[in-house]
mmCIF file of C-alpha atoms in Angstrom:
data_model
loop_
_atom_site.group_PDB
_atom_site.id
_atom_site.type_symbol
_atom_site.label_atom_id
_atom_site.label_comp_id
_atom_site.label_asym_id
_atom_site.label_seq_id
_atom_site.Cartn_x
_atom_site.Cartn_y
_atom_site.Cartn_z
ATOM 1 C CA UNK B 212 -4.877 15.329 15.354
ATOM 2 C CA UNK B 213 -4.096 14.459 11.521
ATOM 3 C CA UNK B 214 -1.774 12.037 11.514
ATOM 4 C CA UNK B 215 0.363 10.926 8.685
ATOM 5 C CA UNK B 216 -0.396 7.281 7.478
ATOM 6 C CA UNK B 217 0.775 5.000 5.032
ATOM 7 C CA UNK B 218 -1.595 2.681 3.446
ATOM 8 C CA UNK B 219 -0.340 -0.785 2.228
ATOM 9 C CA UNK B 220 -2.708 -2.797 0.349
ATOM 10 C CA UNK B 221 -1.844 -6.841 -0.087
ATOM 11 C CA UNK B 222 -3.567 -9.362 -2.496
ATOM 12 C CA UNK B 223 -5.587 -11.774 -0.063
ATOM 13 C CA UNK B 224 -6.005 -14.205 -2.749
ATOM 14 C CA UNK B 225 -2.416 -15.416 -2.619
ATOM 15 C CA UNK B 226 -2.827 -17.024 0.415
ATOM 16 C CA UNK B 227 -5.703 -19.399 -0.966
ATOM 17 C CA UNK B 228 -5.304 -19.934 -4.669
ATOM 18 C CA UNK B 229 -1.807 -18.990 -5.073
ATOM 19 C CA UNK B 230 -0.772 -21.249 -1.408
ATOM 20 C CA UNK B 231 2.207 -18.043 -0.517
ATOM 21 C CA UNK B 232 2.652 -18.065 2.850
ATOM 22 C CA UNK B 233 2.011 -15.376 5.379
ATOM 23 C CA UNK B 234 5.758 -14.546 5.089
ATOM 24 C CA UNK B 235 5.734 -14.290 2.003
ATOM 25 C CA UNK B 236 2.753 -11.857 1.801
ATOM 26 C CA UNK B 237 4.244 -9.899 4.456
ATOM 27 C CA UNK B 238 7.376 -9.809 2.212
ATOM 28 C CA UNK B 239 5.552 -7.951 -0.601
ATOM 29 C CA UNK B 240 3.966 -5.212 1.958
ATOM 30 C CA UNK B 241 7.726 -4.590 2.799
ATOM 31 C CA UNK B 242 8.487 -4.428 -0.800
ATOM 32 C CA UNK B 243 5.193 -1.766 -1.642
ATOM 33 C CA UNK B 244 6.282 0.198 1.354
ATOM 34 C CA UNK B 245 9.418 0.478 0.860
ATOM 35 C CA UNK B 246 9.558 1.671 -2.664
ATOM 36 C CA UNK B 247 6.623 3.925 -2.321
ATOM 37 C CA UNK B 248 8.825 5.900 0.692
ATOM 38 C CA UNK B 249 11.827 5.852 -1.591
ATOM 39 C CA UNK B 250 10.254 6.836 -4.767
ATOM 40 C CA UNK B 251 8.521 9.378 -2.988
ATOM 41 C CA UNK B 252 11.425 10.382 -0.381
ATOM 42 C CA UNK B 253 11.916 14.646 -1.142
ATOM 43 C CA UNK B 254 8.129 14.647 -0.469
ATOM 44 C CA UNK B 255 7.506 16.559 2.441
ATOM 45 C CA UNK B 256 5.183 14.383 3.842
ATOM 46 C CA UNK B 257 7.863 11.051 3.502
ATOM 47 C CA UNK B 258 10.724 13.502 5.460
ATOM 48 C CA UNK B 259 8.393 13.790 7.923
ATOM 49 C CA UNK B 260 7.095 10.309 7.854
ATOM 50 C CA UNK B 261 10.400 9.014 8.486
ATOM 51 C CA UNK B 262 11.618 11.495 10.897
ATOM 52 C CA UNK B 263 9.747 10.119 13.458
ATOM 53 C CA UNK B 264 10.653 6.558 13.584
ATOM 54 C CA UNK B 265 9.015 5.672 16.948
ATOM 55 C CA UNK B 266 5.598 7.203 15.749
ATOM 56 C CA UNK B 267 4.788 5.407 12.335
ATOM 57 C CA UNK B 268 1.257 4.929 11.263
ATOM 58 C CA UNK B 269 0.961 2.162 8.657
ATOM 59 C CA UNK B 270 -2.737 0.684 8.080
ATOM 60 C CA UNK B 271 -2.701 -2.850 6.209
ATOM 61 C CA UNK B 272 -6.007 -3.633 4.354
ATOM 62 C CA UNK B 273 -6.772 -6.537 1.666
ATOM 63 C CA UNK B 274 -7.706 -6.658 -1.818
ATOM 64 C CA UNK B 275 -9.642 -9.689 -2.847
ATOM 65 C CA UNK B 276 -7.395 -10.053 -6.196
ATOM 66 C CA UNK B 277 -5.269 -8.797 -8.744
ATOM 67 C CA UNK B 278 -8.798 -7.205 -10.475
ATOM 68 C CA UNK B 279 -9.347 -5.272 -7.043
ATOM 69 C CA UNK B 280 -6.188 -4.086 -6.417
ATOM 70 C CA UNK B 281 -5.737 -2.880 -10.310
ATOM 71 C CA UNK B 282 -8.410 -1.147 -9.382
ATOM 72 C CA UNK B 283 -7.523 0.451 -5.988
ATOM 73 C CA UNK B 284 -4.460 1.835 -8.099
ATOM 74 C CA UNK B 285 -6.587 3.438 -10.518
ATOM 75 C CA UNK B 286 -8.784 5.196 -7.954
ATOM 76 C CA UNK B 287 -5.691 6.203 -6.033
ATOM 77 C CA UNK B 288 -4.444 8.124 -9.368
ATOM 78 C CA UNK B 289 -7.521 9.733 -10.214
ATOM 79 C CA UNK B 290 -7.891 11.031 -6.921
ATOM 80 C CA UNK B 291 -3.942 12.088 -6.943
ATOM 81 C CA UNK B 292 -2.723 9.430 -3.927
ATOM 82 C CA UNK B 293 0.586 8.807 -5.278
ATOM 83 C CA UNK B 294 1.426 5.193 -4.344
ATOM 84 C CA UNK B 295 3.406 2.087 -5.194
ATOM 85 C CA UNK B 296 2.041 -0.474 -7.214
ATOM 86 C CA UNK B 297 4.305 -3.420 -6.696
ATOM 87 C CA UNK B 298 5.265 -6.359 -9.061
ATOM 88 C CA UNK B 299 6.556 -9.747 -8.301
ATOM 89 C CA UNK B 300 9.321 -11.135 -10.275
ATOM 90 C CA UNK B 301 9.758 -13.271 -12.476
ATOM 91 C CA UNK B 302 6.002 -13.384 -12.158
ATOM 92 C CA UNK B 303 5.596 -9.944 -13.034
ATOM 93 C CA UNK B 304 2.223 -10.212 -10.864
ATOM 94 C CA UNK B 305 1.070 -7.384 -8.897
ATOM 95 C CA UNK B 306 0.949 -7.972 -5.904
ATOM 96 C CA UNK B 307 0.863 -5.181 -3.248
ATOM 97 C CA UNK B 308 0.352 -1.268 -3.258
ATOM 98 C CA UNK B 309 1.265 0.848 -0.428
ATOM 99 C CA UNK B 310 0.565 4.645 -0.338
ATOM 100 C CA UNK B 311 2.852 7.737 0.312
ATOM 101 C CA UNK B 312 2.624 8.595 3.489
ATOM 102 C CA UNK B 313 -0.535 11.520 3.622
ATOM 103 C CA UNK B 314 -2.531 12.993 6.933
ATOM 104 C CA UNK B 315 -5.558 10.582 7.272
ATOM 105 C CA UNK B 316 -7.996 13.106 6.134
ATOM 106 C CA UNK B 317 -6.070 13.297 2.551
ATOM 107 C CA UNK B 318 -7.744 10.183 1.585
ATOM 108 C CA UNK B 319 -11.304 10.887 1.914
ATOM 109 C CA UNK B 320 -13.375 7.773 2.081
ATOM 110 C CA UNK B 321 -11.262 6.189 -1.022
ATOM 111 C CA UNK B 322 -9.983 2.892 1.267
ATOM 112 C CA UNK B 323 -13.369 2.877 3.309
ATOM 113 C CA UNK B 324 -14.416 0.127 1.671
ATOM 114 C CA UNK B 325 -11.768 -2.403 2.432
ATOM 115 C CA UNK B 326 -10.889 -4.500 5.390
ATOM 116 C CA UNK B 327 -8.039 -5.002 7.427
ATOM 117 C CA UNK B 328 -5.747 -7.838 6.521
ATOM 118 C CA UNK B 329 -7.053 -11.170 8.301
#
């Protein structure tokens, strides 16, 4: 079993320096997710994603900082994971990624290295 997954990626960092609140962390997630599956929605893999409502596999990890998660998106495109690199506004600050939705294998060990959201 290869299921399809959707990564989404959220700047840690903006809890501690920044003082956002969980909510509002949580908020940008939503955003990256959300605009990744609509940018993305004619993919095959996105119909499918959200044709099965009750059976949704998001995975939430953490990027230390903007740095890291610059990063992350850079990986992602050289390894042709087409995500969502979100920006907060006014700040114009990114803030989240999330992935399109891809079976788990399809990413290889490119995440492997970062944690699940605390």
């Amino acid at each position: 079993f290869d299921p399809l997954i959707q990564y989404v990626i959220l700047r840690k960092d903006l809890v501690k320096s920044k003082k956002w609140n969980l909510g509002a962390l949580v908020a940008q997630g939503c955003h990256a997710s959300t605009s990744a599956l609509w940018k993305y929605r004619e993919d095959p893999n996105v119909v499918a994603y959200c044709s099965d409502l009750e059976n949704m596999h998001k995975v939430v990890l953490e990027a230390k900082d903007d740095v890291e998660l610059l990063d992350i998106s850079s990986t992602l495109e050289t390894n042709h994971i087409d995500h969502f690199l979100w920006k907060e506004q006014p700040e114009n600050i990114v803030t989240a990624l999330a992935t399109k939705p891809y079976v788990k294998s399809a990413y290889g060990t490119l995440l492997r290295h970062l944690r699940l959201l605390k």
